[in-house]
XYZ file of C-alpha atoms in Angstrom:
330
model
C -29.027 32.056 26.014
C -27.798 28.708 26.903
C -24.229 28.148 26.175
C -23.857 25.006 23.721
C -21.093 22.588 25.808
C -21.337 19.619 23.698
C -17.919 18.954 21.860
C -17.438 19.706 18.087
C -16.909 17.280 15.920
C -12.531 18.076 16.028
C -12.916 17.586 19.810
C -14.731 14.255 19.209
C -12.495 13.105 16.828
C -9.379 13.899 18.651
C -10.995 11.980 21.763
C -11.898 8.956 19.740
C -8.410 9.206 18.432
C -6.781 9.045 21.622
C -8.727 6.211 22.456
C -7.449 4.438 19.881
C -3.896 5.242 19.609
C -3.308 4.336 23.210
C -4.822 1.082 22.899
C -2.840 0.560 19.606
C 0.408 0.948 21.138
C -1.068 -0.558 24.446
C -1.431 -4.030 21.900
C 2.225 -3.083 20.705
C 3.652 -3.593 24.091
C 3.676 0.042 25.222
C 1.527 -0.060 28.387
C 1.752 2.721 31.121
C -0.145 6.281 32.142
C -0.242 7.917 28.616
C -0.525 11.613 28.285
C -3.049 13.389 25.990
C -2.662 13.988 22.083
C -0.664 17.309 21.774
C -0.976 18.669 18.466
C 2.498 19.628 16.931
C 3.149 22.423 14.183
C 4.078 22.291 10.925
C 3.730 19.783 7.903
C 1.116 19.803 5.111
C -0.405 16.241 5.170
C -2.638 14.546 7.737
C -2.566 15.878 11.427
C 0.166 15.188 13.422
C 0.216 14.971 17.419
C 2.709 13.589 20.372
C 2.073 11.767 23.502
C 3.988 9.770 25.953
C 3.646 6.529 27.336
C 5.588 6.398 30.550
C 8.815 7.929 29.637
C 8.785 6.559 26.263
C 7.432 9.799 23.870
C 5.714 9.234 20.193
C 4.353 10.962 17.009
C 1.357 10.413 15.962
C 0.111 10.969 12.330
C -3.607 10.667 11.470
C -5.876 11.058 8.659
C -8.153 13.951 9.305
C -11.740 13.488 9.865
C -13.290 13.273 6.861
C -10.731 12.665 4.325
C -9.708 9.672 2.792
C -6.558 7.481 2.668
C -4.867 8.907 -0.544
C -2.461 10.847 -1.762
C -0.538 12.806 1.001
C -3.215 11.530 3.212
C -2.318 7.593 2.837
C -0.488 7.541 5.836
C -0.286 3.713 6.359
C 1.598 4.034 2.973
C 4.144 6.381 4.580
C 4.476 3.889 7.693
C 5.232 1.126 5.186
C 7.933 2.615 3.635
C 9.531 3.432 7.061
C 9.128 0.402 8.109
C 10.683 -1.340 5.382
C 13.572 0.997 5.562
C 14.170 -0.352 9.540
C 17.423 -2.082 9.302
C 18.921 -0.191 6.433
C 21.546 2.527 6.659
C 18.964 5.100 5.860
C 18.023 6.871 9.353
C 14.321 6.628 9.754
C 12.021 6.590 12.628
C 11.137 3.473 14.182
C 7.363 2.881 13.299
C 5.742 1.366 16.727
C 1.650 1.082 15.993
C -0.637 0.981 12.868
C -4.166 1.084 12.533
C -5.893 0.446 9.155
C -9.471 1.734 10.223
C -10.172 4.486 8.919
C -9.417 7.003 9.635
C -5.993 5.432 9.606
C -3.081 6.354 11.755
C 0.201 5.259 12.838
C 3.006 5.873 15.908
C 6.404 6.130 15.476
C 9.366 6.834 18.074
C 10.083 10.407 18.469
C 13.346 11.117 17.221
C 15.468 13.960 19.020
C 17.002 16.455 16.714
C 16.269 19.488 14.817
C 15.151 19.525 11.504
C 15.709 23.382 9.993
C 16.298 24.592 6.497
C 19.399 26.974 7.025
C 18.534 29.215 3.939
C 14.697 29.636 4.793
C 13.691 28.688 8.867
C 13.604 30.664 11.986
C 15.942 30.134 14.213
C 18.856 30.499 12.168
C 21.509 27.976 11.866
C 24.911 28.804 12.619
C 26.621 29.297 9.448
C 29.583 26.332 10.125
C 26.628 23.960 11.219
C 24.412 24.590 8.491
C 27.433 24.255 5.718
C 27.939 20.667 8.182
C 25.127 19.475 7.678
C 24.141 20.442 4.265
C 27.590 18.095 3.444
C 26.623 15.435 5.639
C 23.008 15.124 3.711
C 24.749 14.921 0.362
C 26.691 12.030 1.626
C 23.577 10.369 2.925
C 21.405 10.658 -0.231
C 23.282 7.807 -1.963
C 22.143 5.323 0.772
C 18.345 6.251 -0.469
C 19.522 5.782 -3.683
C 21.267 2.300 -3.862
C 18.457 0.306 -1.952
C 17.038 -2.402 -4.046
C 13.613 -1.630 -5.299
C 12.239 -5.262 -5.118
C 12.930 -5.048 -1.098
C 10.685 -2.506 -0.985
C 6.612 -1.975 -1.024
C 6.693 -0.308 -4.449
C 3.162 0.281 -5.645
C 3.574 2.674 -8.466
C 5.414 2.821 -11.604
C 8.665 4.904 -11.634
C 8.299 8.153 -12.753
C 10.456 9.356 -15.694
C 11.913 12.995 -15.748
C 9.209 13.376 -18.401
C 6.764 12.609 -15.752
C 7.935 14.829 -13.287
C 7.837 17.713 -15.555
C 4.499 16.553 -16.402
C 3.030 16.472 -12.775
C 4.599 20.275 -12.162
C 3.398 21.288 -15.184
C -0.022 20.697 -14.173
C 0.662 22.596 -10.897
C 1.890 25.520 -12.763
C -0.699 25.510 -14.940
C -3.513 26.145 -12.406
C -1.683 29.595 -11.550
C -2.492 32.694 -12.875
C 0.044 33.633 -15.533
C 0.737 36.729 -13.749
C 1.480 35.144 -10.168
C 4.487 33.118 -12.177
C 6.352 35.316 -14.796
C 7.984 33.702 -17.399
C 7.075 30.184 -16.335
C 5.981 28.968 -19.676
C 9.052 29.958 -21.217
C 11.016 27.744 -18.533
C 8.450 25.247 -19.145
C 9.123 25.190 -23.099
C 12.438 25.198 -22.554
C 12.156 21.876 -20.111
C 10.079 20.404 -22.167
C 12.646 20.708 -25.155
C 15.261 18.964 -23.564
C 13.817 16.308 -21.279
C 16.948 13.399 -20.527
C 16.345 10.105 -20.939
C 15.633 8.482 -17.603
C 17.825 6.181 -15.978
C 17.440 2.957 -13.670
C 14.764 3.982 -11.252
C 15.572 4.387 -7.564
C 14.022 5.142 -4.108
C 13.103 8.740 -4.431
C 11.718 10.547 -0.954
C 10.290 13.188 -2.821
C 11.232 16.098 -0.385
C 14.666 15.279 0.300
C 16.390 18.200 2.059
C 17.562 19.422 5.508
C 13.802 20.804 6.277
C 13.304 16.948 6.602
C 16.078 15.598 8.270
C 16.346 15.165 12.034
C 19.880 16.392 12.782
C 21.692 15.966 16.267
C 25.029 18.138 15.830
C 26.103 17.456 12.097
C 24.945 13.921 12.062
C 21.225 12.999 10.621
C 19.137 11.308 12.911
C 16.265 10.448 10.831
C 14.605 11.306 7.540
C 11.374 12.158 8.034
C 8.044 13.398 5.935
C 7.823 10.466 3.504
C 4.284 11.705 1.930
C 5.194 11.533 -1.866
C 8.065 8.662 -1.877
C 8.074 6.561 -5.095
C 10.452 5.296 -7.227
C 11.794 7.531 -9.889
C 15.019 9.360 -11.268
C 17.887 9.978 -8.667
C 18.304 13.576 -10.835
C 15.396 14.558 -9.665
C 16.020 14.326 -5.564
C 19.688 15.772 -6.283
C 18.053 18.911 -8.668
C 15.299 19.744 -5.854
C 17.834 19.650 -2.736
C 20.348 21.904 -4.445
C 17.574 24.400 -4.730
C 17.785 24.881 -0.631
C 21.550 25.558 -0.973
C 21.622 28.943 -1.909
C 19.510 31.434 0.267
C 19.650 33.931 -2.735
C 17.415 31.731 -4.762
C 14.593 32.773 -1.859
C 14.452 37.053 -2.193
C 12.108 38.132 0.592
C 11.323 35.037 2.310
C 14.953 33.246 2.915
C 18.462 34.571 4.052
C 21.663 33.967 2.506
C 23.728 32.152 5.008
C 27.367 32.405 4.602
C 29.826 29.609 3.894
C 27.198 27.331 2.706
C 28.668 24.380 -0.240
C 28.677 24.845 -3.279
C 26.637 22.985 -5.973
C 29.911 21.410 -7.285
C 30.917 20.162 -3.384
C 27.256 18.830 -2.856
C 27.525 16.934 -6.251
C 30.989 15.809 -5.310
C 30.158 14.438 -2.188
C 26.818 12.724 -3.470
C 29.153 11.235 -6.058
C 31.683 10.125 -4.032
C 34.287 10.444 -6.242
C 32.414 9.030 -8.920
C 31.495 10.942 -11.890
C 28.764 13.482 -11.643
C 25.249 12.869 -12.439
C 24.673 13.718 -16.177
C 22.498 16.053 -17.426
C 22.221 17.767 -13.921
C 21.534 20.766 -15.177
C 18.377 20.534 -16.486
C 17.319 18.458 -13.085
C 18.527 21.769 -11.239
C 16.230 24.238 -13.716
C 12.919 21.502 -12.762
C 13.692 21.734 -9.266
C 13.322 25.487 -9.306
C 10.308 25.147 -11.854
C 8.647 23.004 -9.150
C 9.437 25.527 -6.504
C 8.033 27.992 -8.077
C 4.931 26.303 -8.771
C 4.457 25.570 -5.391
C 4.753 29.074 -4.355
C 2.582 30.120 -6.932
C -0.414 27.515 -6.356
C 0.108 29.014 -2.482
C -0.020 32.391 -3.333
C -3.146 31.976 -5.829
C -4.906 30.097 -2.666
C -4.254 33.459 -0.387
C -5.321 35.864 -2.877
C -8.610 33.941 -4.013
C -9.437 33.609 -0.023
C -8.954 29.868 0.148
C -6.505 30.123 2.351
C -5.466 33.530 3.828
C -2.262 33.938 4.969
C -0.588 37.521 4.268
C 2.794 35.616 4.455
C 2.090 34.255 0.812
C 2.867 38.653 -0.382
C 6.440 37.785 0.375
C 6.435 35.374 -2.226
C 6.380 37.097 -5.874
C 10.270 37.949 -5.817
C 11.309 34.472 -4.901
C 9.026 33.132 -7.650
C 10.692 35.635 -10.539
C 14.144 34.615 -9.049
C 13.589 30.984 -9.532
C 11.947 31.175 -12.772
C 14.711 33.846 -13.745
C 17.616 31.387 -12.695
C 15.899 28.141 -14.183
C 15.711 29.661 -17.424
C 19.142 30.916 -17.651
C 20.497 27.728 -16.710
C 18.883 26.353 -19.690
C 18.801 29.183 -22.139
């Protein structure tokens, strides 16, 4: 039987994307010999590649074939916010080319740096370096929250604390209760004490060291802007604090000695001013959110929708997040 040598749909998509990206970069002034698109691992939205034109390297993010440019796959929405932040004191990669033809894509400069979550990722980060990076991240975050929204490509209504709770309650509600024991009580406590929203700011949506390219201790670029929105700054700060303690992740994380305490991180964020009000609620919300995400991933694995044996390491972390979130509100 003859072997079918016809290219697969994925290979045809990659060939088409290669031609479009090279043409788009050349139209933007980046001329020269181009390398082939090289897939990059990591990330959960769209397709990510790198390529070089002469000695200039780029990262390309593209909508997967058959997908629409909505939600996490809306690549151009990510490009728009990063382009808007160029020239501000929030470090982001430079946007070099975009293409609105479906499947849409954009190319940005490849920023040299290391994006590792000290309590979760490999290789392990030296503790003193991890602590310094975490403190710098806490100092950089207010720059994001100080930017005037009227100068940004805002395309939706601000998300209040109640909106955020409703969003993650829907995710949690799709997870079988036995995978997230105690989640209903934590949700009840959160719903019973939702804080009033403060003036909305630009919220990255997943602000943590794993999404910050660092050179030494200094943040070089904040990446992965899939879920940015106007919202409550305390939602972002509460999420960041979840990753300040490896003990939140038994079975999947590690204890890193000498990481800053929650009080130290909040103090750096506040820069001598008062700490944000009702932050305990947002700390608990961050734990609820992470438990919902992990519960969702574990459910997909056990249902055979995305086989990943590593997901079986999650139950202890899910339980710890829910227990500690409940304790903070109880």
